[in-house]
mmCIF file of C-alpha atoms in Angstrom:
data_model
loop_
_atom_site.group_PDB
_atom_site.id
_atom_site.type_symbol
_atom_site.label_atom_id
_atom_site.label_comp_id
_atom_site.label_asym_id
_atom_site.label_seq_id
_atom_site.Cartn_x
_atom_site.Cartn_y
_atom_site.Cartn_z
ATOM 1 C CA MET A 1 -100.718 -69.858 -121.661
ATOM 2 C CA ILE A 2 -99.756 -69.347 -125.322
ATOM 3 C CA SER A 3 -100.737 -72.045 -127.835
ATOM 4 C CA ARG A 4 -98.181 -73.642 -130.104
ATOM 5 C CA THR A 5 -99.704 -71.844 -133.087
ATOM 6 C CA GLU A 6 -99.504 -68.481 -131.395
ATOM 7 C CA GLN A 7 -95.865 -69.119 -130.322
ATOM 8 C CA LYS A 8 -94.957 -70.118 -133.832
ATOM 9 C CA ALA A 9 -96.578 -66.902 -135.247
ATOM 10 C CA ARG A 10 -94.755 -64.804 -132.608
ATOM 11 C CA THR A 11 -91.366 -66.435 -133.410
ATOM 12 C CA ARG A 12 -91.964 -65.828 -137.146
ATOM 13 C CA ALA A 13 -92.799 -62.200 -136.475
ATOM 14 C CA GLU A 14 -89.642 -61.801 -134.314
ATOM 15 C CA ILE A 15 -87.496 -63.266 -137.047
ATOM 16 C CA LEU A 16 -88.981 -60.872 -139.614
ATOM 17 C CA ALA A 17 -88.451 -57.906 -137.321
ATOM 18 C CA ALA A 18 -84.874 -58.932 -136.619
ATOM 19 C CA ALA A 19 -84.243 -59.457 -140.357
ATOM 20 C CA ARG A 20 -85.580 -55.995 -141.039
ATOM 21 C CA ARG A 21 -83.200 -54.451 -138.452
ATOM 22 C CA VAL A 22 -80.195 -56.314 -139.781
ATOM 23 C CA VAL A 23 -81.026 -55.532 -143.413
ATOM 24 C CA THR A 24 -81.544 -51.847 -142.515
ATOM 25 C CA GLU A 25 -78.079 -51.750 -140.826
ATOM 26 C CA GLN A 26 -76.058 -53.581 -143.477
ATOM 27 C CA GLY A 27 -78.116 -54.294 -146.572
ATOM 28 C CA PHE A 28 -79.657 -57.535 -147.738
ATOM 29 C CA ALA A 29 -76.760 -58.677 -149.945
ATOM 30 C CA THR A 30 -74.453 -59.188 -146.919
ATOM 31 C CA THR A 31 -77.020 -60.357 -144.404
ATOM 32 C CA THR A 32 -76.788 -63.980 -143.344
ATOM 33 C CA ALA A 33 -79.247 -66.286 -141.670
ATOM 34 C CA ARG A 34 -76.866 -66.559 -138.749
ATOM 35 C CA GLU A 35 -76.980 -62.813 -138.198
ATOM 36 C CA VAL A 36 -80.799 -62.854 -138.409
ATOM 37 C CA ALA A 37 -81.023 -65.686 -135.922
ATOM 38 C CA ALA A 38 -78.643 -63.899 -133.523
ATOM 39 C CA ALA A 39 -80.661 -60.697 -133.768
ATOM 40 C CA ALA A 40 -83.913 -62.622 -133.163
ATOM 41 C CA GLY A 41 -82.472 -64.602 -130.254
ATOM 42 C CA VAL A 42 -83.263 -67.928 -131.941
ATOM 43 C CA ALA A 43 -81.243 -70.843 -133.290
ATOM 44 C CA ILE A 44 -80.301 -70.689 -136.966
ATOM 45 C CA GLY A 45 -82.424 -73.831 -137.530
ATOM 46 C CA THR A 46 -85.491 -71.906 -136.342
ATOM 47 C CA VAL A 47 -84.865 -69.253 -139.005
ATOM 48 C CA PHE A 48 -84.717 -71.960 -141.660
ATOM 49 C CA LEU A 49 -87.780 -73.725 -140.262
ATOM 50 C CA HIS A 50 -89.817 -70.562 -140.925
ATOM 51 C CA PHE A 51 -87.933 -69.389 -144.047
ATOM 52 C CA PRO A 52 -86.084 -72.237 -145.847
ATOM 53 C CA THR A 53 -83.993 -69.779 -147.888
ATOM 54 C CA MET A 54 -82.810 -66.200 -147.482
ATOM 55 C CA GLY A 55 -84.782 -65.496 -150.725
ATOM 56 C CA GLN A 56 -88.000 -66.541 -149.092
ATOM 57 C CA LEU A 57 -87.205 -64.410 -146.059
ATOM 58 C CA ALA A 58 -86.611 -61.408 -148.277
ATOM 59 C CA GLU A 59 -89.747 -62.198 -150.316
ATOM 60 C CA THR A 60 -91.808 -62.256 -147.121
ATOM 61 C CA MET A 61 -90.317 -59.028 -145.837
ATOM 62 C CA LEU A 62 -91.107 -57.292 -149.155
ATOM 63 C CA ASP A 63 -94.564 -58.842 -149.244
ATOM 64 C CA GLU A 64 -95.437 -57.026 -146.006
ATOM 65 C CA THR A 65 -94.509 -53.758 -147.756
ATOM 66 C CA VAL A 66 -96.549 -54.617 -150.846
ATOM 67 C CA ALA A 67 -99.550 -55.668 -148.706
ATOM 68 C CA ALA A 68 -99.474 -52.371 -146.921
ATOM 69 C CA ALA A 69 -99.226 -50.497 -150.204
ATOM 70 C CA LEU A 70 -102.205 -52.332 -151.675
ATOM 71 C CA ALA A 71 -104.229 -51.750 -148.513
ATOM 72 C CA SER A 72 -103.445 -48.037 -148.745
ATOM 73 C CA ALA A 73 -104.425 -47.978 -152.398
ATOM 74 C CA ALA A 74 -107.735 -49.663 -151.632
ATOM 75 C CA GLU A 75 -108.659 -46.861 -149.213
ATOM 76 C CA GLN A 76 -108.973 -44.356 -152.072
ATOM 77 C CA ARG A 77 -110.811 -45.034 -155.337
ATOM 78 C CA PRO A 78 -110.092 -42.429 -157.968
ATOM 79 C CA ASP A 79 -112.541 -42.134 -160.876
ATOM 80 C CA GLY A 80 -111.649 -43.986 -164.035
ATOM 81 C CA LEU A 81 -109.772 -47.209 -164.654
ATOM 82 C CA VAL A 82 -106.503 -45.560 -165.667
ATOM 83 C CA GLU A 83 -106.480 -43.334 -162.596
ATOM 84 C CA ARG A 84 -107.197 -46.331 -160.293
ATOM 85 C CA LEU A 85 -104.358 -48.296 -161.902
ATOM 86 C CA VAL A 86 -101.993 -45.327 -161.638
ATOM 87 C CA HIS A 87 -103.010 -44.800 -158.005
ATOM 88 C CA VAL A 88 -102.310 -48.428 -157.007
ATOM 89 C CA SER A 89 -99.021 -48.281 -158.984
ATOM 90 C CA ASP A 90 -98.023 -45.117 -157.113
ATOM 91 C CA CYS A 91 -98.684 -46.847 -153.751
ATOM 92 C CA LEU A 92 -96.587 -49.858 -154.868
ATOM 93 C CA PHE A 93 -93.786 -47.653 -156.234
ATOM 94 C CA ARG A 94 -93.654 -45.866 -152.865
ATOM 95 C CA GLY A 95 -93.510 -49.218 -151.040
ATOM 96 C CA TYR A 96 -90.733 -50.584 -153.198
ATOM 97 C CA ALA A 97 -88.837 -47.304 -153.006
ATOM 98 C CA ALA A 98 -88.890 -47.469 -149.221
ATOM 99 C CA GLU A 99 -86.705 -50.625 -149.423
ATOM 100 C CA PRO A 100 -84.938 -50.276 -152.753
ATOM 101 C CA GLU A 101 -82.063 -52.817 -152.174
ATOM 102 C CA LEU A 102 -84.444 -55.424 -150.831
ATOM 103 C CA SER A 103 -86.876 -54.745 -153.682
ATOM 104 C CA ARG A 104 -84.131 -55.154 -156.301
ATOM 105 C CA GLN A 105 -82.975 -58.395 -154.719
ATOM 106 C CA VAL A 106 -86.407 -59.919 -154.518
ATOM 107 C CA ILE A 107 -87.504 -58.835 -157.962
ATOM 108 C CA ALA A 108 -84.287 -60.107 -159.558
ATOM 109 C CA GLY A 109 -84.539 -63.388 -157.642
ATOM 110 C CA SER A 110 -88.206 -63.960 -158.466
ATOM 111 C CA LEU A 111 -88.339 -63.078 -162.130
ATOM 112 C CA PHE A 112 -88.257 -66.685 -163.313
ATOM 113 C CA GLU A 113 -88.749 -68.758 -160.228
ATOM 114 C CA SER A 114 -91.048 -68.446 -157.335
ATOM 115 C CA ALA A 115 -92.025 -71.325 -155.051
ATOM 116 C CA PRO A 116 -95.671 -72.415 -155.340
ATOM 117 C CA GLY A 117 -97.580 -70.765 -152.591
ATOM 118 C CA SER A 118 -94.819 -68.221 -151.927
ATOM 119 C CA PRO A 119 -95.899 -64.735 -150.757
ATOM 120 C CA SER A 120 -95.145 -63.086 -154.104
ATOM 121 C CA GLN A 121 -97.020 -65.770 -156.052
ATOM 122 C CA LEU A 122 -100.069 -65.405 -153.785
ATOM 123 C CA ARG A 123 -99.950 -61.612 -153.893
ATOM 124 C CA MET A 124 -99.611 -61.619 -157.692
ATOM 125 C CA GLY A 125 -102.680 -63.848 -158.007
ATOM 126 C CA GLU A 126 -104.623 -61.510 -155.723
ATOM 127 C CA PHE A 127 -103.381 -58.453 -157.635
ATOM 128 C CA ARG A 128 -104.205 -60.073 -161.020
ATOM 129 C CA GLY A 129 -107.751 -60.739 -159.816
ATOM 130 C CA TRP A 130 -108.216 -57.128 -158.750
ATOM 131 C CA VAL A 131 -106.963 -55.744 -162.061
ATOM 132 C CA VAL A 132 -109.122 -58.217 -164.061
ATOM 133 C CA ASP A 133 -112.180 -57.199 -162.022
ATOM 134 C CA GLU A 134 -111.445 -53.455 -162.490
ATOM 135 C CA VAL A 135 -110.993 -53.926 -166.308
ATOM 136 C CA SER A 136 -114.223 -56.031 -166.568
ATOM 137 C CA VAL A 137 -116.211 -53.288 -164.781
ATOM 138 C CA ALA A 138 -114.678 -50.592 -166.967
ATOM 139 C CA VAL A 139 -115.543 -52.524 -170.138
ATOM 140 C CA GLY A 140 -119.054 -53.091 -168.829
ATOM 141 C CA ARG A 141 -119.544 -49.391 -168.152
ATOM 142 C CA GLY A 142 -118.256 -48.508 -171.629
ATOM 143 C CA GLU A 143 -115.394 -46.584 -170.109
ATOM 144 C CA ILE A 144 -112.823 -48.412 -172.258
ATOM 145 C CA ALA A 145 -112.981 -50.328 -175.486
ATOM 146 C CA PRO A 146 -113.657 -54.053 -175.137
ATOM 147 C CA ILE A 147 -110.570 -56.014 -174.226
ATOM 148 C CA ASP A 148 -109.921 -59.458 -172.738
ATOM 149 C CA PRO A 149 -109.382 -58.761 -169.023
ATOM 150 C CA GLY A 150 -106.553 -61.306 -168.758
ATOM 151 C CA ALA A 151 -104.713 -59.757 -171.698
ATOM 152 C CA ALA A 152 -105.378 -56.355 -170.166
ATOM 153 C CA PHE A 153 -103.646 -57.412 -166.970
ATOM 154 C CA LEU A 154 -100.612 -58.623 -168.881
ATOM 155 C CA GLY A 155 -100.378 -55.311 -170.754
ATOM 156 C CA TYR A 156 -100.862 -53.249 -167.608
ATOM 157 C CA PHE A 157 -98.361 -55.348 -165.684
ATOM 158 C CA ALA A 158 -95.721 -55.019 -168.466
ATOM 159 C CA LEU A 159 -96.073 -51.253 -168.396
ATOM 160 C CA TYR A 160 -96.093 -51.105 -164.568
ATOM 161 C CA PHE A 161 -93.083 -53.409 -164.259
ATOM 162 C CA GLY A 162 -91.055 -51.413 -166.754
ATOM 163 C CA ALA A 163 -91.734 -48.201 -164.827
ATOM 164 C CA LEU A 164 -91.030 -49.958 -161.529
ATOM 165 C CA VAL A 165 -87.606 -51.231 -162.697
ATOM 166 C CA ALA A 166 -86.720 -47.881 -164.146
ATOM 167 C CA GLY A 167 -87.494 -46.280 -160.802
ATOM 168 C CA LEU A 168 -85.505 -48.856 -158.818
ATOM 169 C CA ARG A 169 -82.552 -48.306 -161.168
ATOM 170 C CA GLY A 170 -82.743 -44.587 -160.565
ATOM 171 C CA GLU A 171 -83.605 -43.815 -164.211
ATOM 172 C CA LEU A 172 -87.008 -42.288 -163.404
ATOM 173 C CA ASP A 173 -88.311 -40.472 -160.336
ATOM 174 C CA ARG A 174 -91.802 -41.305 -159.140
ATOM 175 C CA GLY A 175 -93.384 -38.407 -160.963
ATOM 176 C CA ALA A 176 -91.836 -39.511 -164.249
ATOM 177 C CA GLN A 177 -92.821 -43.146 -163.535
ATOM 178 C CA LEU A 178 -96.453 -42.156 -163.043
ATOM 179 C CA ALA A 179 -96.575 -39.786 -166.060
ATOM 180 C CA LEU A 180 -95.135 -42.538 -168.318
ATOM 181 C CA LEU A 181 -97.499 -45.130 -166.888
ATOM 182 C CA ARG A 182 -100.549 -42.928 -167.222
ATOM 183 C CA ALA A 183 -99.813 -41.945 -170.833
ATOM 184 C CA SER A 184 -99.081 -45.573 -171.793
ATOM 185 C CA LEU A 185 -102.222 -46.850 -170.099
ATOM 186 C CA GLN A 186 -104.381 -44.217 -171.799
ATOM 187 C CA ARG A 187 -103.094 -45.406 -175.196
ATOM 188 C CA PHE A 188 -103.252 -49.081 -174.257
ATOM 189 C CA PHE A 189 -106.898 -48.961 -173.115
ATOM 190 C CA ALA A 190 -107.922 -46.619 -175.984
ATOM 191 C CA GLN A 191 -110.142 -44.648 -173.624
ATOM 192 C CA LYS A 192 -113.374 -43.346 -175.098
ATOM 193 C CA GLU A 193 -113.817 -39.604 -175.114
ATOM 194 C CA ASN A 194 -116.350 -38.288 -172.525
#
């Protein structure tokens, strides 16, 4: 017998899988909650119970992609702060590029508002913590000039986000994104010569 918690988690997963199928077929912009509910075999109210808005549904779908990209990035640990940041950025760029329309929709929708405790807000906090830790270690090792780790995160994220948006707009391919990011980060962190 399945517990209520397990059934709720299973239903949520079915809704996400159905949403992914519908979005893949017709794109996110034209997908409705009614279509997602029909594809999942649930009532529309059930969709809204798990995801109060289509924006939150999209954010959750994209968060799965981002989580997988970050897990993949954690499996490898290149030498040097800049190379680690470029590596994790590459994994994220690939994740976003796999679902460009969904990525554009979520990024545009979440620029200035994100519900407290939303997937992207939680993931951003986790990501910020990782970058701050990496910067602190690099400063401690003398790899980069001293810099406030919080300010370093903001600088890195501005450079990363600019390259991400340029890629999603089709202005830069991934190689160009990474080259621009690497060169910018090397200047930003004023790496010491070895």
